[in-house]
Tab-separated table of C-alpha atoms in Angstrom:
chain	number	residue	atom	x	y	z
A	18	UNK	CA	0.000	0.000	0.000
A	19	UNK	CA	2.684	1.941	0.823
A	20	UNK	CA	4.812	1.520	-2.539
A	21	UNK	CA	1.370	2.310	-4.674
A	22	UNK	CA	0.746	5.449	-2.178
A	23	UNK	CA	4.256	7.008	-3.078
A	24	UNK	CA	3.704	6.147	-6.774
A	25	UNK	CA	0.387	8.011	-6.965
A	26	UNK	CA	1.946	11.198	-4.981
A	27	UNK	CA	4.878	10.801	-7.588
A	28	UNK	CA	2.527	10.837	-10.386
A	29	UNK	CA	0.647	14.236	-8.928
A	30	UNK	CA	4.131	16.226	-8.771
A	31	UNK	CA	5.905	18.810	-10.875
A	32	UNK	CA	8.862	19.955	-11.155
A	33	UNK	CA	9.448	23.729	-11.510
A	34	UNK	CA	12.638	25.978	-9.948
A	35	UNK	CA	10.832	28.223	-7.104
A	36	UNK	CA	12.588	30.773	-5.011
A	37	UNK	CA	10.781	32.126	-1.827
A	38	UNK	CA	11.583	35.646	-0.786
A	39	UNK	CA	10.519	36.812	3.046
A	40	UNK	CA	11.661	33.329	4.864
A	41	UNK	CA	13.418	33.436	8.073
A	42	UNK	CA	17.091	34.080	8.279
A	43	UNK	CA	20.138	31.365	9.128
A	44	UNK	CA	18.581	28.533	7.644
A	45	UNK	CA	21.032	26.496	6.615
A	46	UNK	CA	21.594	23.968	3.144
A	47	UNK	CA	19.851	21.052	3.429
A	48	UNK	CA	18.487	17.877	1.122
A	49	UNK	CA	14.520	18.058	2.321
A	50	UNK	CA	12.502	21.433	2.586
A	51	UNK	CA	9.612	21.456	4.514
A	52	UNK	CA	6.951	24.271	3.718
A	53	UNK	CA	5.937	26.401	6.734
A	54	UNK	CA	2.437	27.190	5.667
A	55	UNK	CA	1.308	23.382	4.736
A	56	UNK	CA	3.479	21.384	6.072
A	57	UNK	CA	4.366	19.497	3.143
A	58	UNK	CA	8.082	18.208	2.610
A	59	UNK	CA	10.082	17.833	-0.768
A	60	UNK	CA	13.087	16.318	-1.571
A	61	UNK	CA	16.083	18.448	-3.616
A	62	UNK	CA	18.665	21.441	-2.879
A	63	UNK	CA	17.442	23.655	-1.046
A	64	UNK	CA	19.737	26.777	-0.860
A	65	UNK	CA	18.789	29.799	2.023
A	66	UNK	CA	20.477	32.706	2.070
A	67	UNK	CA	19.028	35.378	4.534
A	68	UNK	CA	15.624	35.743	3.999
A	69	UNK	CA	15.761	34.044	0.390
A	70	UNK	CA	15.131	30.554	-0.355
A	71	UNK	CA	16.502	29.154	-3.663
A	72	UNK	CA	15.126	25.185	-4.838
A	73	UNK	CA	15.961	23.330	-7.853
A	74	UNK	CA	14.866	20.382	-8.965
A	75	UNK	CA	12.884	19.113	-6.487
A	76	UNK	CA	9.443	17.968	-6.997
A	77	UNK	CA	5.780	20.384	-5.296
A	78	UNK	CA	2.988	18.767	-4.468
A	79	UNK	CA	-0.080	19.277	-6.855
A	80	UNK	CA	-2.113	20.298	-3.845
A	81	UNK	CA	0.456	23.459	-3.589
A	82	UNK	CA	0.173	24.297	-7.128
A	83	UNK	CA	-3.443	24.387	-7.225
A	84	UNK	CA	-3.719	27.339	-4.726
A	85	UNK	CA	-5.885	29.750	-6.350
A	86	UNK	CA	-4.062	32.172	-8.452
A	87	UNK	CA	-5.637	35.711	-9.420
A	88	UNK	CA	-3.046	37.481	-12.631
A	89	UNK	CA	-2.523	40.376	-11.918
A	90	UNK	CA	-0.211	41.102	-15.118
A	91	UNK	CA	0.649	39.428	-18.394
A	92	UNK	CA	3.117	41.421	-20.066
A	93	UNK	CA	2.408	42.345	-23.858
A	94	UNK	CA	4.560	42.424	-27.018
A	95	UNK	CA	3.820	46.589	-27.034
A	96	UNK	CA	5.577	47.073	-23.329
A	97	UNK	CA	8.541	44.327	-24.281
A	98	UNK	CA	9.552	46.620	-27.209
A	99	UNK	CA	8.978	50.104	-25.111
A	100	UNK	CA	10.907	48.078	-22.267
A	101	UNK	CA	14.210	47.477	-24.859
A	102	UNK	CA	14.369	51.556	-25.408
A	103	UNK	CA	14.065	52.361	-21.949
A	104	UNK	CA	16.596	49.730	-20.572
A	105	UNK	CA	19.027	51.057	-23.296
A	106	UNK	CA	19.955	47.425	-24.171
A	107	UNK	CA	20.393	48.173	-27.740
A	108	UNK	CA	24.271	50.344	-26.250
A	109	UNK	CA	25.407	46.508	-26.168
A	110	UNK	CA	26.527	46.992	-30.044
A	111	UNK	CA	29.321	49.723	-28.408
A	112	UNK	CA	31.912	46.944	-26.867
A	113	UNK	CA	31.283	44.515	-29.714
A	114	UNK	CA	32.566	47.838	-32.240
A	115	UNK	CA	35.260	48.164	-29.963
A	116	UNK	CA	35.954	44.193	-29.819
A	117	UNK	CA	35.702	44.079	-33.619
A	118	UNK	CA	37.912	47.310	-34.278
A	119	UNK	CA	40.913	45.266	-32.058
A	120	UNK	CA	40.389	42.795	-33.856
A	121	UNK	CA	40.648	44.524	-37.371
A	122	UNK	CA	43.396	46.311	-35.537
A	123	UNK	CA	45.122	42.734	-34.738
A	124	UNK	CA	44.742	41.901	-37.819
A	125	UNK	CA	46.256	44.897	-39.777
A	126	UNK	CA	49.150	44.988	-37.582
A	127	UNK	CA	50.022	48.625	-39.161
A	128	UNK	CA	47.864	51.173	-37.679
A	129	UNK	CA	48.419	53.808	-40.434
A	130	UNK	CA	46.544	50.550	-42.898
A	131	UNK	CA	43.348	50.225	-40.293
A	132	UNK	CA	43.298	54.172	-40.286
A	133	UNK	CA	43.318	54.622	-43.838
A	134	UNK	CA	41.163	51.716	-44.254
A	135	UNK	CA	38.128	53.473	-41.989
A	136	UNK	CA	39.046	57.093	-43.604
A	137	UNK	CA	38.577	55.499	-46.991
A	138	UNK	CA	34.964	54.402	-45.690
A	139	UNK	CA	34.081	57.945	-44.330
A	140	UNK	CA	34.897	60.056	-47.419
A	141	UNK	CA	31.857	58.766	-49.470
A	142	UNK	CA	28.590	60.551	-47.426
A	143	UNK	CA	26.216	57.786	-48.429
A	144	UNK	CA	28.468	54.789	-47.333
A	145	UNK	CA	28.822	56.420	-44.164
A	146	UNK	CA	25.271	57.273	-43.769
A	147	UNK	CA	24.334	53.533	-45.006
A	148	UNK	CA	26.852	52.341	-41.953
A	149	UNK	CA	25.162	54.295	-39.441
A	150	UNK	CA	21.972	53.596	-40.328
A	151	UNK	CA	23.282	49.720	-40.428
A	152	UNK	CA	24.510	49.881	-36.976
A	153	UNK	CA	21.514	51.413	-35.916
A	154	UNK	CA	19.358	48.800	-36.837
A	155	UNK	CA	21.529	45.860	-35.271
A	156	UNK	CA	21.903	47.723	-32.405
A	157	UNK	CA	18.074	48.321	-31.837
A	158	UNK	CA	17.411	44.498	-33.095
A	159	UNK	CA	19.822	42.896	-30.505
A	160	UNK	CA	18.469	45.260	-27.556
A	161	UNK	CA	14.829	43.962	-28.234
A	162	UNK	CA	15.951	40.323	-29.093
A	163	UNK	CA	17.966	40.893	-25.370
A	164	UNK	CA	14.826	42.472	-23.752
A	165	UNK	CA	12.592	40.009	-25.192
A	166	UNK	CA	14.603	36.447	-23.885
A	167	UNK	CA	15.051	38.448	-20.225
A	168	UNK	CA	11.703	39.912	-19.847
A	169	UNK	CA	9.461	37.689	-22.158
A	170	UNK	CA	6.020	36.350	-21.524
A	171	UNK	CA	6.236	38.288	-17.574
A	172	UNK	CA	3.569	37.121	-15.347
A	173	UNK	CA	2.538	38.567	-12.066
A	174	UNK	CA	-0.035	36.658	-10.144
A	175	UNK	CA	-0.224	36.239	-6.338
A	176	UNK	CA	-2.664	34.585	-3.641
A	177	UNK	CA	-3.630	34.748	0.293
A	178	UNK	CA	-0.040	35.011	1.039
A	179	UNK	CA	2.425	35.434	-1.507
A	180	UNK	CA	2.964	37.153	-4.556
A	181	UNK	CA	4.490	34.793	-7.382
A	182	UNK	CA	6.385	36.338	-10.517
A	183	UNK	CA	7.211	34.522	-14.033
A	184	UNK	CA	9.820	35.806	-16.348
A	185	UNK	CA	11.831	34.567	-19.310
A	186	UNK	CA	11.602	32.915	-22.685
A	187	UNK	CA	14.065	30.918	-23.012
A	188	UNK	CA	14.556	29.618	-19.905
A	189	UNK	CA	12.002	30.365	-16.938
A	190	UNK	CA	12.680	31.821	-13.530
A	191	UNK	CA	9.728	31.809	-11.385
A	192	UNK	CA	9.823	33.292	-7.291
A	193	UNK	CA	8.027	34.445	-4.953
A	194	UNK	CA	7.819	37.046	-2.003
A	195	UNK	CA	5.570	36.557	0.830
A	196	UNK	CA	3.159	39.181	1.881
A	197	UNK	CA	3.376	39.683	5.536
A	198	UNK	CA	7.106	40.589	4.749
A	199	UNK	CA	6.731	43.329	3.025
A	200	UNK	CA	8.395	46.327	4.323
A	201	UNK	CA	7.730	49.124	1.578
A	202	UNK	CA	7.337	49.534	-1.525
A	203	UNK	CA	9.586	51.765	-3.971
A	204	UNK	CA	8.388	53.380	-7.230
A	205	UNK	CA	11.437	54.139	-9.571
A	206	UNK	CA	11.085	56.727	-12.747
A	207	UNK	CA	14.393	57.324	-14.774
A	208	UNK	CA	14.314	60.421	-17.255
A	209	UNK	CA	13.686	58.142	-19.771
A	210	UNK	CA	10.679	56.305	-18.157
A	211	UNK	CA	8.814	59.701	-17.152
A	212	UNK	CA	9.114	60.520	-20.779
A	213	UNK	CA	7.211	57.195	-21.621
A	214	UNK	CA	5.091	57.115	-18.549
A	215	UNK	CA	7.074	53.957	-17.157
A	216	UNK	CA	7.993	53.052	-13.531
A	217	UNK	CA	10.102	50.493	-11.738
A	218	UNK	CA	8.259	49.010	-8.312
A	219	UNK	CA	10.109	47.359	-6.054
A	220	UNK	CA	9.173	45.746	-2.686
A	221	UNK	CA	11.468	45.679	0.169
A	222	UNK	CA	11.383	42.400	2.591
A	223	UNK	CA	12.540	42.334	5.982
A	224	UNK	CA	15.567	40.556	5.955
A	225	UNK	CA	16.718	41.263	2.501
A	226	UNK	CA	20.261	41.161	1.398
A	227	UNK	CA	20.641	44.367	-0.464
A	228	UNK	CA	21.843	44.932	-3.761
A	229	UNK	CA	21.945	40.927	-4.006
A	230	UNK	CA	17.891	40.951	-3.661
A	231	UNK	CA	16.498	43.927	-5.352
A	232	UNK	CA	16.214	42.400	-8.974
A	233	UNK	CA	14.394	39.633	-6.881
A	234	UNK	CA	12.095	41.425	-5.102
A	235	UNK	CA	11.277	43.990	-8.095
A	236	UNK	CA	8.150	43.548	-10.397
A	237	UNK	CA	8.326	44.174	-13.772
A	238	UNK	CA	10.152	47.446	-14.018
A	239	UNK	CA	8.595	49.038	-17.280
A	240	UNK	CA	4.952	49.142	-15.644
A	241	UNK	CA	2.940	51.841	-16.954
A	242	UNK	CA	2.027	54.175	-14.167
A	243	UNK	CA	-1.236	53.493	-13.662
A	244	UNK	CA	-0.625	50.096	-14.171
A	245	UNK	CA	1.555	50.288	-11.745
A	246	UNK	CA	-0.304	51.437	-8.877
A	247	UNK	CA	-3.143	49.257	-9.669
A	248	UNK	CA	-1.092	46.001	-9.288
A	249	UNK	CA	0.406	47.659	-5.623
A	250	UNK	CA	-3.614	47.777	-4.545
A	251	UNK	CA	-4.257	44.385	-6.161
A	252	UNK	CA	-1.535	42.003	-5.013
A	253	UNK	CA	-1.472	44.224	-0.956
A	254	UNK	CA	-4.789	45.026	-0.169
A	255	UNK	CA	-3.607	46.702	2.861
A	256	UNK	CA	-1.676	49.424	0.896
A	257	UNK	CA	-2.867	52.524	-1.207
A	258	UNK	CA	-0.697	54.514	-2.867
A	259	UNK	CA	-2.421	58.097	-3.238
A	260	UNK	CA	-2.099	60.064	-6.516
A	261	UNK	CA	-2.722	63.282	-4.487
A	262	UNK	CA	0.256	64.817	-2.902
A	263	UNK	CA	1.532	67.914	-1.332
A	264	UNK	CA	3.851	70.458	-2.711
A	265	UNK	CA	6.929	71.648	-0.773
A	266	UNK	CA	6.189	75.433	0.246
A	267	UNK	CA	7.669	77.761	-1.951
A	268	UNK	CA	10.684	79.304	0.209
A	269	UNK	CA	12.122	75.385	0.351
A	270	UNK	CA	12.820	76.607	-2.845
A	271	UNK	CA	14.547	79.651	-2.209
A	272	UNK	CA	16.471	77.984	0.724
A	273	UNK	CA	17.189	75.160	-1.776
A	274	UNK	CA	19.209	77.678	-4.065
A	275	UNK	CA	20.851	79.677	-1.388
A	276	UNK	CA	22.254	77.025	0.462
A	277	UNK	CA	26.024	76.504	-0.802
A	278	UNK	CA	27.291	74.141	-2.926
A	279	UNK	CA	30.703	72.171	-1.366
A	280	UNK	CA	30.903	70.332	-4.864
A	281	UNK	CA	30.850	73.602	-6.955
A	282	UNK	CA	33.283	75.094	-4.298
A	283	UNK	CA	35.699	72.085	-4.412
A	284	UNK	CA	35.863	71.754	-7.917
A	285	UNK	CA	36.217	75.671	-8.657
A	286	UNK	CA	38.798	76.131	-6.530
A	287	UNK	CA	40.720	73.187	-8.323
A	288	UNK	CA	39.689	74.881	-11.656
A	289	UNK	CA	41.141	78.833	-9.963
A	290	UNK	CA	44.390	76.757	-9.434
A	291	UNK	CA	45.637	74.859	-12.267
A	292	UNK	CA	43.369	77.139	-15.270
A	293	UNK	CA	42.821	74.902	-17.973
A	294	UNK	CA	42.588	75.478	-21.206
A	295	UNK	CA	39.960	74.492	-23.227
A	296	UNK	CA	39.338	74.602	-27.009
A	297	UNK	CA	42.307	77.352	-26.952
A	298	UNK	CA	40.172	79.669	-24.665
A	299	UNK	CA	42.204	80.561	-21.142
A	300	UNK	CA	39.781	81.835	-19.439
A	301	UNK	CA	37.503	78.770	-20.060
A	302	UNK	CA	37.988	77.596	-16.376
A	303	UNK	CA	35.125	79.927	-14.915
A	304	UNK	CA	33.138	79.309	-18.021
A	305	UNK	CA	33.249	75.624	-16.909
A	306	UNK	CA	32.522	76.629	-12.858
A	307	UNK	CA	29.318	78.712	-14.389
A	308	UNK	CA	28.579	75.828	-16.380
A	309	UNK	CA	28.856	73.348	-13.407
A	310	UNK	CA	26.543	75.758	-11.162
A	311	UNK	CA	23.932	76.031	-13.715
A	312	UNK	CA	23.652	72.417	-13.762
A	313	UNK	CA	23.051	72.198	-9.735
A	314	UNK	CA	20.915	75.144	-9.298
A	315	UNK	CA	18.967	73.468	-12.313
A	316	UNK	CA	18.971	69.512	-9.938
A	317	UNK	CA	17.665	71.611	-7.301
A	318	UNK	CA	14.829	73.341	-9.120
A	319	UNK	CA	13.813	69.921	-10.728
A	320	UNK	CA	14.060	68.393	-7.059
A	321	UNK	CA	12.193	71.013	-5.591
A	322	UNK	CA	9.170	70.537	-8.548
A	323	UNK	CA	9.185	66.824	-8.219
A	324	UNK	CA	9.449	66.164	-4.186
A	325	UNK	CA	6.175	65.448	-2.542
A	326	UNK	CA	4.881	64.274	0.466
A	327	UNK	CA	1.650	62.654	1.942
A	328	UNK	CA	0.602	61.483	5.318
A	329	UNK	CA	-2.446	59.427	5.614
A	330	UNK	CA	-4.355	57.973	8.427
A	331	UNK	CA	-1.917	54.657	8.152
A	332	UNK	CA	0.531	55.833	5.554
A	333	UNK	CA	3.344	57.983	4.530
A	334	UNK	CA	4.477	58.534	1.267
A	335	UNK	CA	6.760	61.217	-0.319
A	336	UNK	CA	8.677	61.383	-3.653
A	337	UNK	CA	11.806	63.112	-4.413
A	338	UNK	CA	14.567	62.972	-6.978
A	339	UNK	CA	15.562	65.203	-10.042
A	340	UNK	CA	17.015	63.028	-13.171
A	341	UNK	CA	15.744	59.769	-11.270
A	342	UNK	CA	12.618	60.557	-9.140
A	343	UNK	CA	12.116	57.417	-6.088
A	344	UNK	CA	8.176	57.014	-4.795
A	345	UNK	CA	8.229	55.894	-1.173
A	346	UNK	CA	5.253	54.008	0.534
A	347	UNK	CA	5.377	52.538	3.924
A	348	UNK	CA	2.273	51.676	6.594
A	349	UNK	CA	3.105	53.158	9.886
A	350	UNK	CA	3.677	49.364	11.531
A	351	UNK	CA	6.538	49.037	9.269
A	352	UNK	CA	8.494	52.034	10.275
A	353	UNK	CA	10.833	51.579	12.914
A	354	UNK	CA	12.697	54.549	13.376
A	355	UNK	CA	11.804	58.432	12.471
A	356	UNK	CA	13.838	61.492	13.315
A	357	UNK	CA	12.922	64.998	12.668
A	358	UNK	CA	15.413	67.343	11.911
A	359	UNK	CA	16.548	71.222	11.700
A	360	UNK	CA	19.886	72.877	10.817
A	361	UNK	CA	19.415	76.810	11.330
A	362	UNK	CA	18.250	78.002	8.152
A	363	UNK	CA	15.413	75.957	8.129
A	364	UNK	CA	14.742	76.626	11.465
A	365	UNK	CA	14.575	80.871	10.502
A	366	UNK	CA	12.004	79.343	7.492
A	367	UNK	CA	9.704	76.871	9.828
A	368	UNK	CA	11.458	74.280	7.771
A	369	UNK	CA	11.857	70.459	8.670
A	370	UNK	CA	13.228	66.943	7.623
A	371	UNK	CA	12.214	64.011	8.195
A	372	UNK	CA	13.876	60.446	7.898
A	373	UNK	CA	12.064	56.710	8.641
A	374	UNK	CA	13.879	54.013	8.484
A	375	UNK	CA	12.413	50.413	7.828
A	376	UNK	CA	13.496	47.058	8.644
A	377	UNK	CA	15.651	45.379	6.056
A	378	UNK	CA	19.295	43.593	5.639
A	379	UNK	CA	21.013	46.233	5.604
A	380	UNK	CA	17.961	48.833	7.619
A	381	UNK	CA	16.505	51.403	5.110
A	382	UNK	CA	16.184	54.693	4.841
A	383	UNK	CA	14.385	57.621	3.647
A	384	UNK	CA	14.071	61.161	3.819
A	385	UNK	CA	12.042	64.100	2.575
A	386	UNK	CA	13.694	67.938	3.172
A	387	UNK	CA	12.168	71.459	3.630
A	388	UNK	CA	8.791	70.673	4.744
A	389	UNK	CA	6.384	72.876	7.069
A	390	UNK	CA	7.441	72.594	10.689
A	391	UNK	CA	3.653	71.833	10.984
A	392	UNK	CA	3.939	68.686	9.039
A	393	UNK	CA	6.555	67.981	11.021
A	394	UNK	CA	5.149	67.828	14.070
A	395	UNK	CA	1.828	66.188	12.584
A	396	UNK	CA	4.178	63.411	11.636
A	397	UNK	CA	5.298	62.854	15.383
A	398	UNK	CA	2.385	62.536	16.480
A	399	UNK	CA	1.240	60.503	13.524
A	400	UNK	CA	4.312	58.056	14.653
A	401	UNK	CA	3.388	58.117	17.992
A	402	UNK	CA	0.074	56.035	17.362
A	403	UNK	CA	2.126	53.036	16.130
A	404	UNK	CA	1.929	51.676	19.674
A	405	UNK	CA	-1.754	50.934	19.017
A	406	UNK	CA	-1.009	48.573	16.014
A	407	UNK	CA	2.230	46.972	17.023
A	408	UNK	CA	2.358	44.379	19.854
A	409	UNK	CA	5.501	45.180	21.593
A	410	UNK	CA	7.000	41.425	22.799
């Protein structure tokens, strides 16, 4: 009875490579897993590291398999191809021109004969403009090719307890990150993605490991906007992620701007000492210092426009950045830490900052500058009603 009980469970079981994210640290490698939330063992590597847990080729259950899934997101063959431009996967043509110009180099071992060679090509306008437009093409075809076998046919599904993630064409990766360990999430928006309404999310786990885990615990990172604050809703009911936020008062911005620079200090008084030349100019030194505080003055500006904040009856949320704008959400239970902050000037301005920090391997933190003292002190006492949700042990 035995023997024909193990063949039928062996009949019932598939074999797929699943990595858990959110499990409890210092587990160490072992032959048998056992899951914590049924109870059901399987035999293979099992590899933990932190709060990760990595299995391949063992055999699940069917019973596991069949928990009810609801898809959340199927990505399309429209977002693969916007996905290729904004990763900037077709720049992988610029070391193979380099690795095929050593080689022509290698191969011609005078350099004045590779020189001439290349001039020879550049004199005539439309061979030049029929390389170019050559290169352009195999550069663009290889990034979506690339974007298509690493990002291909992405699923995002989830149930009760964990949220499950499918990616790949070629070869499939499949993991998972389990709800109740979910720190925060983090909305990501290059320069490049605001243009074409994209955003990264990312979901921090207690017990991560860093830079090691973020492409782990990050969903698909060309989500439309919208898209993407739908799916944060969908797959953690317990979190909203509010649309409406407030604007930093406008003297932040005139403290932004009059608040010194030690970068453009440090670097003019390198360029006061040595006086480079540039392009045969000699005074181009405090042409490039001008040049240099333009640039900062114009980060703080497009700071200033694009930092906002939002308190909530269980949430905070603020955004900041200037090329690379970060979204911040966190529940109130989450938040471990908070300090509120004032150097002088702010102080003259009724200015504040404020930093949380959440649990993770290593902690996190985050910060929002030059807000109303008001807020300020709304947001301590705010923090100081996390004793009525968190059971202190």
């Amino acid at each position: 009875m035995d023997d024909e009980r193990n063949a039928q469970d062996e009949k019932s079981q598939r074999t797929e490579q699943y990595i858990e994210t959110g499990e409890q640290a210092g587990s160490d490698v072992s032959a048998n897993a056992k899951d914590s939330d049924n109870g059901i063992k399987a035999s293979g590597n099992v590899i933990r590291t932190g709060d990760h847990e990595e299995t391949s080729g063992f055999s699940i259950p069917a019973d596991k398999a069949s928990l009810e899934r609801v898809v959340h997101y199927r990505s399309a063959r429209k977002d693969v191809f916007k996905a290729s431009f904004t990763s900037l996967s077709f720049l992988v043509l610029i070391p193979i021109l380099g690795s095929l110009y050593s080689t022509v180099k290698d191969f011609f071992p005078d350099e004045t004969v590779t020189e001439s060679l290349v001039l020879s090509w550049l004199e005539s306008w439309w061979v030049t403009s029929l390389i170019i437009l050559l290169l352009i093409l195999i550069s663009v075809g290889l990034g979506i090719v690339r974007t298509f076998v690493k990002y291909g046919d992405f699923q995002i599904t989830s149930d009760d307890k964990r949220i499950y993630i499918t990616k790949g064409m070629l070869e499939k990766t499949s993991f998972s990150i389990q709800k109740d360990r979910v720190q925060a999430v983090k909305i990501t928006q290059s320069l490049m993605k605001r243009m074409l309404g994209l955003a990264e999310v990312e979901l921090t786990t207690a017990g991560s490991l860093g830079e090691a885990s973020q492409e782990i615990n990050t969903l698909y990172p060309f989500l439309p906007v919208k898209e993407a604050y739908r799916i944060i809703e969908e797959i953690l009911p317990s979190y909203h992620v509010t649309e409406e936020m407030q604007r930093l008062p406008q003297k932040a911005l005139w403290l932004r701007l009059l608040t010194p620079s030690w970068l453009w200090i440090i670097v003019t008084g390198v360029l006061a000492y040595f006086k480079p030349v540039l392009f045969g100019v000699e005074q181009a030194w405090w042409m490039m210092s001008l040049l240099l505080l333009g640039l900062i003055l114009t980060g703080r500006v497009v700071n200033f426009y694009h930092t906002r904040y939002a308190l909530n009856d269980q949430f905070i949320q603020f955004r900041s950045g200037a090329l690379t704008s970060t979204q911040f959400l966190s529940k109130r239970e989450k938040v471990i830490e908070i300090k509120i902050t004032r150097h002088p000037l702010q102080r003259k301005l009724g200015l504040a900052s404020i930093h949380t920090v959440n649990r993770a391997k290593p902690v996190m933190h985050h910060h929002v500058h030059d807000i109303p003292g008001d807020v300020a002190n709304a947001f301590q006492m705010w923090y100081m009603r996390r004793s009525n949700e968190v059971q202190i042990r």
